[in-house]
mmCIF file of C-alpha atoms and ligand atoms in Angstrom:
data_model
loop_
_atom_site.group_PDB
_atom_site.id
_atom_site.type_symbol
_atom_site.label_atom_id
_atom_site.label_comp_id
_atom_site.label_asym_id
_atom_site.label_seq_id
_atom_site.Cartn_x
_atom_site.Cartn_y
_atom_site.Cartn_z
ATOM 1 C CA MET A 222 109.175 69.250 125.655
ATOM 2 C CA LYS A 223 111.089 71.094 122.967
ATOM 3 C CA LEU A 224 108.880 72.000 120.033
ATOM 4 C CA SER A 225 110.141 72.837 116.543
ATOM 5 C CA LYS A 226 111.118 76.370 115.571
ATOM 6 C CA ARG A 227 108.613 75.976 112.752
ATOM 7 C CA VAL A 228 105.696 75.621 115.119
ATOM 8 C CA ARG A 229 106.934 78.072 117.747
ATOM 9 C CA GLN A 230 106.854 80.952 115.243
ATOM 10 C CA LEU A 231 103.203 80.316 114.315
ATOM 11 C CA LEU A 232 100.653 82.886 115.443
ATOM 12 C CA PRO A 233 97.496 81.505 117.044
ATOM 13 C CA SER A 234 94.321 82.028 114.990
ATOM 14 C CA VAL A 235 92.453 85.113 116.301
ATOM 15 C CA THR A 236 89.193 83.984 114.751
ATOM 16 C CA LEU A 237 89.367 80.683 116.597
ATOM 17 C CA ALA A 238 90.339 82.374 119.876
ATOM 18 C CA ALA A 239 87.395 84.780 119.602
ATOM 19 C CA SER A 240 84.853 82.048 118.927
ATOM 20 C CA THR A 241 86.278 79.926 121.770
ATOM 21 C CA LYS A 242 85.736 82.807 124.197
ATOM 22 C CA ALA A 243 82.187 83.322 122.914
ATOM 23 C CA LYS A 244 81.391 79.627 123.259
ATOM 24 C CA LYS A 245 82.718 79.612 126.832
ATOM 25 C CA LEU A 246 80.400 82.459 127.856
ATOM 26 C CA LYS A 247 77.512 80.754 126.110
ATOM 27 C CA ALA A 248 78.217 77.535 128.029
ATOM 28 C CA GLU A 249 77.965 79.601 131.224
ATOM 29 C CA GLY A 250 74.413 80.447 130.209
ATOM 30 C CA LYS A 251 75.015 83.943 128.796
ATOM 31 C CA ASP A 252 72.915 85.049 125.811
ATOM 32 C CA VAL A 253 75.869 85.522 123.441
ATOM 33 C CA LEU A 254 75.370 86.657 119.834
ATOM 34 C CA ASN A 255 78.261 85.132 117.952
ATOM 35 C CA LEU A 256 79.337 87.086 114.859
ATOM 36 C CA THR A 257 82.828 85.612 114.722
ATOM 37 C CA VAL A 258 82.038 82.728 112.428
ATOM 38 C CA GLY A 259 83.595 82.359 108.998
ATOM 39 C CA GLU A 260 81.115 79.858 107.638
ATOM 40 C CA PRO A 261 77.570 79.810 106.244
ATOM 41 C CA ASP A 262 74.935 79.103 108.902
ATOM 42 C CA PHE A 263 72.837 77.061 106.440
ATOM 43 C CA ALA A 264 72.709 73.274 106.468
ATOM 44 C CA THR A 265 74.248 71.549 103.448
ATOM 45 C CA PRO A 266 71.505 71.264 100.760
ATOM 46 C CA LYS A 267 69.432 68.064 100.872
ATOM 47 C CA ASN A 268 70.454 66.706 97.449
ATOM 48 C CA ILE A 269 74.098 66.843 98.545
ATOM 49 C CA GLN A 270 73.362 65.110 101.860
ATOM 50 C CA GLN A 271 71.470 62.440 99.942
ATOM 51 C CA ALA A 272 74.373 61.811 97.548
ATOM 52 C CA ALA A 273 76.649 61.268 100.552
ATOM 53 C CA ILE A 274 74.228 58.796 102.144
ATOM 54 C CA GLN A 275 73.955 56.977 98.814
ATOM 55 C CA ALA A 276 77.751 56.730 98.521
ATOM 56 C CA ILE A 277 77.890 55.172 101.966
ATOM 57 C CA THR A 278 75.124 52.613 101.376
ATOM 58 C CA ASP A 279 76.563 51.747 97.935
ATOM 59 C CA GLY A 280 79.846 50.948 99.676
ATOM 60 C CA LYS A 281 81.750 53.543 97.637
ATOM 61 C CA ALA A 282 82.781 55.526 100.716
ATOM 62 C CA SER A 283 84.591 52.621 102.365
ATOM 63 C CA TYR A 284 87.878 52.819 100.488
ATOM 64 C CA TYR A 285 90.886 55.012 99.753
ATOM 65 C CA THR A 286 90.468 57.077 96.621
ATOM 66 C CA PRO A 287 93.155 58.336 94.205
ATOM 67 C CA SER A 288 95.071 60.985 96.160
ATOM 68 C CA ALA A 289 94.210 63.765 93.691
ATOM 69 C CA GLY A 290 90.507 62.905 94.020
ATOM 70 C CA ILE A 291 88.021 60.591 92.299
ATOM 71 C CA PRO A 292 87.908 61.076 88.495
ATOM 72 C CA GLU A 293 84.194 62.112 88.619
ATOM 73 C CA LEU A 294 84.992 64.972 90.976
ATOM 74 C CA ARG A 295 88.033 66.218 89.048
ATOM 75 C CA GLN A 296 85.812 66.173 85.944
ATOM 76 C CA ALA A 297 83.009 67.978 87.821
ATOM 77 C CA VAL A 298 85.498 70.729 88.697
ATOM 78 C CA VAL A 299 86.491 70.976 85.020
ATOM 79 C CA GLU A 300 82.802 71.377 84.074
ATOM 80 C CA MET A 301 82.204 73.946 86.815
ATOM 81 C CA ILE A 302 85.133 76.040 85.593
ATOM 82 C CA ARG A 303 83.883 75.796 82.018
ATOM 83 C CA ARG A 304 80.402 76.898 83.159
ATOM 84 C CA GLU A 305 81.374 79.655 85.615
ATOM 85 C CA TYR A 306 84.692 80.904 84.188
ATOM 86 C CA GLY A 307 84.310 80.006 80.512
ATOM 87 C CA LEU A 308 87.725 78.310 80.577
ATOM 88 C CA ASP A 309 88.844 74.904 79.311
ATOM 89 C CA TYR A 310 90.962 72.746 81.587
ATOM 90 C CA GLU A 311 91.434 68.990 81.803
ATOM 91 C CA ALA A 312 91.065 66.720 84.829
ATOM 92 C CA LYS A 313 94.882 66.431 84.999
ATOM 93 C CA ASN A 314 94.955 70.177 85.845
ATOM 94 C CA VAL A 315 92.866 69.572 88.990
ATOM 95 C CA ILE A 316 93.754 68.305 92.450
ATOM 96 C CA VAL A 317 91.035 67.853 95.056
ATOM 97 C CA THR A 318 92.196 68.499 98.614
ATOM 98 C CA ASP A 319 90.953 68.533 102.211
ATOM 99 C CA GLY A 320 89.434 71.998 101.913
ATOM 100 C CA ALA A 321 90.814 74.937 99.947
ATOM 101 C CA LYS A 322 93.004 75.607 102.977
ATOM 102 C CA TYR A 323 94.974 72.430 102.324
ATOM 103 C CA SER A 324 95.245 73.314 98.628
ATOM 104 C CA LEU A 325 97.043 76.485 99.682
ATOM 105 C CA TYR A 326 99.237 74.555 102.092
ATOM 106 C CA LEU A 327 100.270 72.027 99.428
ATOM 107 C CA LEU A 328 100.882 74.756 96.895
ATOM 108 C CA PHE A 329 103.308 76.665 99.137
ATOM 109 C CA GLN A 330 105.066 73.408 100.087
ATOM 110 C CA ALA A 331 105.402 72.519 96.419
ATOM 111 C CA MET A 332 106.596 75.921 95.171
ATOM 112 C CA LEU A 333 108.695 77.626 97.838
ATOM 113 C CA ASP A 334 112.300 77.255 98.878
ATOM 114 C CA ILE A 335 113.815 78.933 101.934
ATOM 115 C CA GLY A 336 113.513 82.696 101.634
ATOM 116 C CA ASP A 337 111.324 82.728 98.523
ATOM 117 C CA GLU A 338 109.024 85.719 98.783
ATOM 118 C CA VAL A 339 105.237 85.742 98.596
ATOM 119 C CA ILE A 340 103.421 89.068 98.312
ATOM 120 C CA ILE A 341 100.311 89.225 100.482
ATOM 121 C CA PRO A 342 98.030 92.286 100.317
ATOM 122 C CA VAL A 343 96.747 93.455 103.729
ATOM 123 C CA PRO A 344 94.048 92.934 105.047
ATOM 124 C CA TYR A 345 94.523 89.230 104.346
ATOM 125 C CA TRP A 346 92.914 85.942 105.250
ATOM 126 C CA VAL A 347 94.510 84.704 108.475
ATOM 127 C CA SER A 348 96.233 81.575 107.164
ATOM 128 C CA TYR A 349 98.179 82.876 104.137
ATOM 129 C CA GLY A 350 101.180 84.255 106.009
ATOM 130 C CA GLU A 351 101.404 81.377 108.478
ATOM 131 C CA GLN A 352 101.273 78.804 105.681
ATOM 132 C CA VAL A 353 104.018 80.608 103.755
ATOM 133 C CA LYS A 354 106.170 80.541 106.903
ATOM 134 C CA LEU A 355 105.478 76.813 107.367
ATOM 135 C CA ALA A 356 106.961 76.345 103.880
ATOM 136 C CA GLU A 357 109.980 78.453 104.956
ATOM 137 C CA GLY A 358 109.010 81.191 102.548
ATOM 138 C CA THR A 359 108.954 84.885 103.459
ATOM 139 C CA PRO A 360 105.614 86.693 103.457
ATOM 140 C CA ILE A 361 105.871 90.265 102.143
ATOM 141 C CA PHE A 362 102.914 92.289 103.335
ATOM 142 C CA ILE A 363 101.526 95.345 101.526
ATOM 143 C CA SER A 364 99.041 97.566 103.369
ATOM 144 C CA CYS A 365 96.058 98.422 101.200
ATOM 145 C CA LEU A 366 94.073 101.517 102.035
ATOM 146 C CA GLN A 367 90.362 101.515 102.750
ATOM 147 C CA GLU A 368 90.236 104.660 100.552
ATOM 148 C CA ASN A 369 91.277 102.380 97.682
ATOM 149 C CA ASP A 370 88.651 99.762 98.644
ATOM 150 C CA PHE A 371 91.445 97.742 100.311
ATOM 151 C CA LYS A 372 92.896 96.846 96.901
ATOM 152 C CA VAL A 373 96.548 96.510 96.004
ATOM 153 C CA THR A 374 97.942 98.551 93.102
ATOM 154 C CA VAL A 375 100.652 97.717 90.567
ATOM 155 C CA ASP A 376 102.765 100.587 91.969
ATOM 156 C CA GLN A 377 102.648 98.993 95.406
ATOM 157 C CA LEU A 378 103.516 95.586 93.967
ATOM 158 C CA GLU A 379 106.416 97.058 92.019
ATOM 159 C CA GLU A 380 107.753 98.690 95.179
ATOM 160 C CA VAL A 381 108.236 95.345 96.967
ATOM 161 C CA ARG A 382 109.190 93.163 93.996
ATOM 162 C CA THR A 383 112.617 91.519 94.243
ATOM 163 C CA GLU A 384 114.514 88.721 92.488
ATOM 164 C CA ARG A 385 113.074 86.362 95.102
ATOM 165 C CA THR A 386 109.394 87.176 94.512
ATOM 166 C CA ARG A 387 107.778 83.904 93.452
ATOM 167 C CA LEU A 388 104.094 84.366 94.189
ATOM 168 C CA MET A 389 101.446 86.899 95.024
ATOM 169 C CA ILE A 390 98.067 86.196 96.576
ATOM 170 C CA LEU A 391 94.854 87.676 95.305
ATOM 171 C CA ASN A 392 91.582 87.052 97.155
ATOM 172 C CA SER A 393 88.545 88.514 95.395
ATOM 173 C CA PRO A 394 85.872 88.740 96.774
ATOM 174 C CA SER A 395 87.969 89.232 99.868
ATOM 175 C CA ASN A 396 87.741 87.831 103.352
ATOM 176 C CA PRO A 397 87.649 90.083 105.417
ATOM 177 C CA THR A 398 86.806 93.175 103.278
ATOM 178 C CA GLY A 399 84.235 91.809 100.797
ATOM 179 C CA MET A 400 85.750 93.862 97.975
ATOM 180 C CA ILE A 401 85.981 92.605 94.385
ATOM 181 C CA TYR A 402 88.681 93.545 91.879
ATOM 182 C CA THR A 403 87.391 94.881 88.552
ATOM 183 C CA GLU A 404 88.484 93.410 85.244
ATOM 184 C CA ASP A 405 90.718 96.428 84.554
ATOM 185 C CA GLU A 406 92.410 96.122 87.942
ATOM 186 C CA LEU A 407 92.915 92.399 87.372
ATOM 187 C CA ARG A 408 94.376 93.038 83.911
ATOM 188 C CA ALA A 409 96.891 95.520 85.303
ATOM 189 C CA ILE A 410 97.991 93.179 88.097
ATOM 190 C CA GLY A 411 97.955 90.140 85.819
ATOM 191 C CA ASN A 412 100.100 91.835 83.166
ATOM 192 C CA TRP A 413 102.575 92.890 85.854
ATOM 193 C CA ALA A 414 102.792 89.253 86.981
ATOM 194 C CA VAL A 415 103.262 88.024 83.409
ATOM 195 C CA GLN A 416 105.980 90.601 82.766
ATOM 196 C CA HIS A 417 107.986 89.556 85.827
ATOM 197 C CA ASP A 418 107.065 85.853 85.775
ATOM 198 C CA ILE A 419 105.429 85.931 89.195
ATOM 199 C CA MET A 420 102.665 83.366 89.696
ATOM 200 C CA ILE A 421 99.378 84.651 91.146
ATOM 201 C CA VAL A 422 97.422 82.514 93.575
ATOM 202 C CA SER A 423 93.791 83.445 92.956
ATOM 203 C CA ASP A 424 91.686 82.470 95.970
ATOM 204 C CA ASP A 425 88.218 82.448 94.411
ATOM 205 C CA ILE A 426 86.378 80.785 97.303
ATOM 206 C CA TYR A 427 83.722 83.568 97.515
ATOM 207 C CA GLY A 428 83.299 83.875 93.734
ATOM 208 C CA GLN A 429 79.624 82.855 93.808
ATOM 209 C CA LEU A 430 78.751 85.041 96.801
ATOM 210 C CA VAL A 431 78.446 88.492 95.235
ATOM 211 C CA TYR A 432 75.638 90.976 95.759
ATOM 212 C CA ASN A 433 73.668 93.927 94.462
ATOM 213 C CA GLY A 434 74.658 93.555 90.817
ATOM 214 C CA ASN A 435 78.379 93.330 91.483
ATOM 215 C CA THR A 436 80.091 90.692 89.384
ATOM 216 C CA PHE A 437 83.026 88.412 90.051
ATOM 217 C CA THR A 438 85.605 88.358 87.282
ATOM 218 C CA PRO A 439 87.974 85.403 87.659
ATOM 219 C CA LEU A 440 91.576 86.542 87.211
ATOM 220 C CA ALA A 441 92.257 83.514 84.969
ATOM 221 C CA SER A 442 89.554 84.647 82.529
ATOM 222 C CA VAL A 443 91.122 88.046 81.754
ATOM 223 C CA SER A 444 93.591 86.869 79.082
ATOM 224 C CA GLU A 445 95.393 83.733 77.941
ATOM 225 C CA ASP A 446 98.773 85.059 79.210
ATOM 226 C CA ILE A 447 97.262 85.815 82.597
ATOM 227 C CA ARG A 448 95.532 82.431 82.756
ATOM 228 C CA ARG A 449 98.916 80.719 82.393
ATOM 229 C CA GLN A 450 100.235 82.855 85.250
ATOM 230 C CA THR A 451 97.316 81.974 87.566
ATOM 231 C CA ILE A 452 96.832 79.178 90.081
ATOM 232 C CA ILE A 453 93.111 78.884 90.876
ATOM 233 C CA ILE A 454 92.062 77.973 94.407
ATOM 234 C CA ASN A 455 88.403 77.240 95.072
ATOM 235 C CA GLY A 456 86.159 74.815 96.929
ATOM 236 C CA VAL A 457 82.646 73.919 97.964
ATOM 237 C CA SER A 458 82.781 75.196 101.575
ATOM 238 C CA LYS A 459 81.320 78.663 101.162
ATOM 239 C CA SER A 460 78.943 78.514 98.169
ATOM 240 C CA TYR A 461 77.411 75.127 99.061
ATOM 241 C CA ALA A 462 77.443 75.476 102.876
ATOM 242 C CA MET A 463 79.885 72.562 103.152
ATOM 243 C CA THR A 464 82.644 73.760 105.484
ATOM 244 C CA GLY A 465 82.518 70.569 107.564
ATOM 245 C CA TRP A 466 82.978 68.267 104.569
ATOM 246 C CA ARG A 467 86.475 69.585 103.795
ATOM 247 C CA ILE A 468 86.600 69.664 99.991
ATOM 248 C CA GLY A 469 88.571 72.256 98.039
ATOM 249 C CA TYR A 470 90.634 72.166 94.877
ATOM 250 C CA THR A 471 93.464 73.716 92.881
ATOM 251 C CA ILE A 472 93.506 74.207 89.118
ATOM 252 C CA ALA A 473 96.925 74.762 87.605
ATOM 253 C CA ASP A 474 99.633 73.519 85.313
ATOM 254 C CA GLU A 475 99.922 69.715 85.388
ATOM 255 C CA GLN A 476 103.476 69.856 86.733
ATOM 256 C CA LEU A 477 102.382 71.774 89.835
ATOM 257 C CA ILE A 478 99.324 69.530 90.325
ATOM 258 C CA ASN A 479 101.575 66.451 90.241
ATOM 259 C CA ALA A 480 103.987 67.976 92.757
ATOM 260 C CA MET A 481 101.123 68.840 95.119
ATOM 261 C CA ASN A 482 99.681 65.373 94.633
ATOM 262 C CA ASN A 483 102.988 63.806 95.583
ATOM 263 C CA ILE A 484 102.940 65.651 98.919
ATOM 264 C CA ALA A 485 99.235 64.867 99.450
ATOM 265 C CA SER A 486 99.858 61.166 98.854
ATOM 266 C CA HIS A 487 102.375 61.173 101.706
ATOM 267 C CA SER A 488 100.323 63.299 104.078
ATOM 268 C CA THR A 489 96.530 62.865 103.838
ATOM 269 C CA SER A 490 96.444 60.050 101.198
ATOM 270 C CA ASN A 491 93.154 61.428 99.882
ATOM 271 C CA PRO A 492 90.301 63.756 100.789
ATOM 272 C CA THR A 493 87.560 61.863 102.644
ATOM 273 C CA ALA A 494 85.772 59.606 100.148
ATOM 274 C CA VAL A 495 82.193 60.348 101.247
ATOM 275 C CA SER A 496 82.814 64.082 101.027
ATOM 276 C CA GLN A 497 84.085 63.714 97.480
ATOM 277 C CA TYR A 498 80.861 62.015 96.385
ATOM 278 C CA ALA A 499 78.886 64.778 98.096
ATOM 279 C CA ALA A 500 80.971 67.394 96.255
ATOM 280 C CA VAL A 501 80.261 65.745 92.880
ATOM 281 C CA GLU A 502 76.549 66.309 93.544
ATOM 282 C CA ALA A 503 77.231 69.863 94.723
ATOM 283 C CA LEU A 504 78.996 70.773 91.468
ATOM 284 C CA ASN A 505 76.900 68.722 89.024
ATOM 285 C CA GLY A 506 73.496 68.891 90.712
ATOM 286 C CA ASN A 507 70.801 71.534 90.887
ATOM 287 C CA GLN A 508 72.362 74.956 91.550
ATOM 288 C CA GLU A 509 69.171 76.635 92.851
ATOM 289 C CA THR A 510 70.149 76.372 96.509
ATOM 290 C CA VAL A 511 73.380 78.286 95.806
ATOM 291 C CA GLU A 512 71.266 81.169 94.512
ATOM 292 C CA GLU A 513 68.819 80.919 97.444
ATOM 293 C CA MET A 514 71.655 81.206 99.950
ATOM 294 C CA ARG A 515 73.235 84.047 97.976
ATOM 295 C CA ILE A 516 69.951 85.943 98.086
ATOM 296 C CA ALA A 517 69.688 85.400 101.856
ATOM 297 C CA PHE A 518 73.200 86.807 102.368
ATOM 298 C CA GLU A 519 72.379 89.754 100.125
ATOM 299 C CA GLU A 520 69.249 90.557 102.145
ATOM 300 C CA ARG A 521 71.220 90.401 105.392
ATOM 301 C CA LEU A 522 73.909 92.670 103.976
ATOM 302 C CA ASN A 523 71.392 95.209 102.732
ATOM 303 C CA THR A 524 69.564 95.202 106.068
ATOM 304 C CA ILE A 525 72.482 95.519 108.445
ATOM 305 C CA TYR A 526 74.948 97.529 106.380
ATOM 306 C CA PRO A 527 73.122 100.884 106.792
ATOM 307 C CA LYS A 528 72.639 100.233 110.519
ATOM 308 C CA ALA A 529 76.280 99.306 111.050
ATOM 309 C CA ALA A 530 77.485 102.229 108.926
ATOM 310 C CA ALA A 531 75.443 104.591 111.131
ATOM 311 C CA LEU A 532 77.102 103.456 114.378
ATOM 312 C CA PRO A 533 79.089 106.308 115.964
ATOM 313 C CA GLY A 534 82.602 106.454 114.505
ATOM 314 C CA PHE A 535 82.229 103.410 112.249
ATOM 315 C CA LYS A 536 83.999 103.893 108.904
ATOM 316 C CA LEU A 537 82.527 101.183 106.726
ATOM 317 C CA THR A 538 82.888 100.521 103.009
ATOM 318 C CA LYS A 539 79.926 98.552 101.648
ATOM 319 C CA PRO A 540 81.092 95.025 100.830
ATOM 320 C CA GLN A 541 80.398 93.609 97.357
ATOM 321 C CA GLY A 542 80.754 89.919 98.189
ATOM 322 C CA ALA A 543 81.639 87.271 100.843
ATOM 323 C CA PHE A 544 79.790 87.638 104.206
ATOM 324 C CA TYR A 545 81.671 90.083 106.400
ATOM 325 C CA LEU A 546 81.609 93.754 107.355
ATOM 326 C CA PHE A 547 85.048 95.253 108.028
ATOM 327 C CA PRO A 548 84.713 98.713 109.602
ATOM 328 C CA ASP A 549 87.580 100.897 110.789
ATOM 329 C CA ILE A 550 86.528 101.778 114.343
ATOM 330 C CA SER A 551 89.436 103.995 115.411
ATOM 331 C CA GLU A 552 87.098 106.987 115.802
ATOM 332 C CA THR A 553 84.678 104.890 117.861
ATOM 333 C CA LEU A 554 87.541 103.957 120.179
ATOM 334 C CA THR A 555 88.339 107.614 120.779
ATOM 335 C CA LEU A 556 84.672 108.403 121.483
ATOM 336 C CA CYS A 557 84.448 105.453 123.872
ATOM 337 C CA GLY A 558 87.745 106.217 125.624
ATOM 338 C CA TYR A 559 89.678 103.136 124.460
ATOM 339 C CA ASN A 560 93.130 103.022 122.963
ATOM 340 C CA ASN A 561 92.991 99.647 121.250
ATOM 341 C CA VAL A 562 90.498 97.468 119.423
ATOM 342 C CA THR A 563 91.230 94.345 121.481
ATOM 343 C CA ASP A 564 90.042 95.887 124.775
ATOM 344 C CA TRP A 565 86.927 97.284 123.088
ATOM 345 C CA VAL A 566 86.053 93.902 121.554
ATOM 346 C CA ASP A 567 86.698 92.144 124.897
ATOM 347 C CA ASP A 568 84.400 94.547 126.763
ATOM 348 C CA LEU A 569 81.728 94.335 124.070
ATOM 349 C CA LEU A 570 81.654 90.589 124.636
ATOM 350 C CA GLU A 571 81.701 90.758 128.422
ATOM 351 C CA GLU A 572 79.223 93.615 128.817
ATOM 352 C CA ALA A 573 76.914 93.312 125.803
ATOM 353 C CA TYR A 574 77.442 89.644 124.857
ATOM 354 C CA VAL A 575 78.288 90.313 121.224
ATOM 355 C CA ALA A 576 81.280 88.370 119.887
ATOM 356 C CA LEU A 577 83.321 89.827 117.019
ATOM 357 C CA VAL A 578 86.859 89.399 115.731
ATOM 358 C CA THR A 579 89.509 92.117 115.896
ATOM 359 C CA GLY A 580 91.197 93.089 112.643
ATOM 360 C CA GLU A 581 94.583 92.189 114.087
ATOM 361 C CA GLY A 582 94.607 88.641 112.712
ATOM 362 C CA PHE A 583 93.901 90.081 109.254
ATOM 363 C CA GLY A 584 96.751 92.574 109.562
ATOM 364 C CA SER A 585 94.568 95.641 110.324
ATOM 365 C CA GLU A 586 94.590 96.703 113.932
ATOM 366 C CA ASN A 587 92.040 99.525 113.556
ATOM 367 C CA HIS A 588 89.305 97.272 112.190
ATOM 368 C CA ILE A 589 86.847 94.680 113.401
ATOM 369 C CA ARG A 590 85.283 91.886 111.375
ATOM 370 C CA ILE A 591 81.563 91.252 111.718
ATOM 371 C CA SER A 592 80.303 88.072 110.070
ATOM 372 C CA TYR A 593 76.755 88.276 108.747
ATOM 373 C CA ALA A 594 76.409 84.515 108.340
ATOM 374 C CA SER A 595 73.647 84.484 110.977
ATOM 375 C CA ASP A 596 69.920 85.029 110.677
ATOM 376 C CA LEU A 597 68.555 88.527 110.415
ATOM 377 C CA ALA A 598 66.990 88.622 113.879
ATOM 378 C CA VAL A 599 70.356 87.861 115.482
ATOM 379 C CA LEU A 600 72.132 90.426 113.321
ATOM 380 C CA GLU A 601 69.649 93.189 114.083
ATOM 381 C CA GLN A 602 69.783 92.460 117.795
ATOM 382 C CA ALA A 603 73.594 92.466 117.670
ATOM 383 C CA ILE A 604 73.680 95.878 115.998
ATOM 384 C CA GLU A 605 71.289 97.238 118.673
ATOM 385 C CA ARG A 606 73.497 95.884 121.427
ATOM 386 C CA ILE A 607 76.618 97.363 119.840
ATOM 387 C CA ALA A 608 74.827 100.725 119.582
ATOM 388 C CA GLY A 609 73.821 100.502 123.258
ATOM 389 C CA PHE A 610 77.354 99.570 124.289
ATOM 390 C CA ILE A 611 78.846 102.505 122.392
ATOM 391 C CA GLU A 612 76.313 104.958 123.887
ATOM 392 C CA LYS A 613 77.068 103.720 127.380
ATOM 393 C CA LYS A 614 80.825 104.065 126.852
ATOM 394 C CA ILE A 615 80.471 107.557 125.390
ATOM 395 C CA ARG A 616 78.424 108.582 128.457
ATOM 396 C CA GLU A 617 81.006 107.091 130.819
ATOM 397 C CA ASN A 618 83.809 108.763 128.896
ATOM 398 C CA ASN A 619 82.317 112.278 129.271
HETATM 399 C C1 PLP B 57 87.096 79.827 104.178
HETATM 400 C C2 PLP B 57 88.250 80.288 103.346
HETATM 401 C C3 PLP B 57 89.158 79.395 102.736
HETATM 402 C C4 PLP B 57 89.206 77.913 102.996
HETATM 403 O O1 PLP B 57 88.091 77.218 102.962
HETATM 404 P P1 PLP B 57 88.077 75.633 103.105
HETATM 405 O O2 PLP B 57 86.960 75.380 104.061
HETATM 406 O O3 PLP B 57 89.387 75.163 103.611
HETATM 407 O O4 PLP B 57 87.792 75.126 101.741
HETATM 408 C C5 PLP B 57 90.140 79.891 101.908
HETATM 409 N N1 PLP B 57 90.275 81.204 101.696
HETATM 410 C C6 PLP B 57 89.456 82.097 102.270
HETATM 411 C C7 PLP B 57 89.670 83.523 101.980
HETATM 412 C C8 PLP B 57 88.431 81.678 103.125
HETATM 413 O O5 PLP B 57 87.644 82.579 103.728
#
């Protein structure tokens, strides 16, 4: 069968491949510790589950909804943004989609023509570049140094800017690095975007998962000019432990929302009705569980970060948000006698039963990503196994 050029150029998802391998070993009865996952390990809070059950028994979940989402949910997003960002939008500025991932997909489809350029700082979340390519745009990657906390600078942006630059992507707190841009950094980047009329896609999905006194400043809140230049992407997956429900949203100029809605109406029709009612409760209901989960992530980070940072050769910057560690392990590879991260990660899984993701899918081939969305006992055991694996390899290598 001949498949389209569009699909043949897609890269497979490394995170998915890694978790598939881990699951296979687990099915064979091996005691695998899986740190590949990009989702909270908590169950969706009870009040949200209950709202979904209520929507079903009330019969509200049986029917198509407006394709941009039910009015209550668009309004709940408006209220959430007023509460968390201090910004005033209207429901017409909001589209609810099947996860934040589909918001991004619709946005690129709605904004890009062939060859339009999208600047993507590296390391990046795996789907940005592939989605830009699906929209026939051209991803322009900029490598950001760990020495600069993996953040992009205006000088770097200016170096790659062309007449065809339409968008840039900003993900703070970042998956995979966990770093957060400061208000000053955001102002500099935002003013650059305003000056050159480049729209910034602000992927704020980890905005509520920040730790140890670090604060999340939404790009859109920095100034009125910058707000107009910003497309906000967010969703309930990460902060409310709702990855399986598939609810995300975009907040932007009405014209863009309508264009995205047009595509949505011809592709998914609407996000799943029951999930939308659950998301209304997530955004409007009691927010205590969000804080409880945040505290649990913070405790995990503070427990395993020093242990991971002490592993031989690990170069690790302490994350400020999200739920991943992203160490550069090139020195570890040398000590262990490996010449690439992929082989090391493969052997770690096969010999020590710890599953991680290589940095390759995030654009950084010297790094690994360790998710700490697992309970503390698992994390501590995983770090011990990694330490044992490294010691064994160093012995064998000498
Ligand atoms: C998880 C994630 C998303 C998408 O989440 P959805 O489940 O599709 O809402 C978007 N961006 C980043 C950086 C993520 O980690």
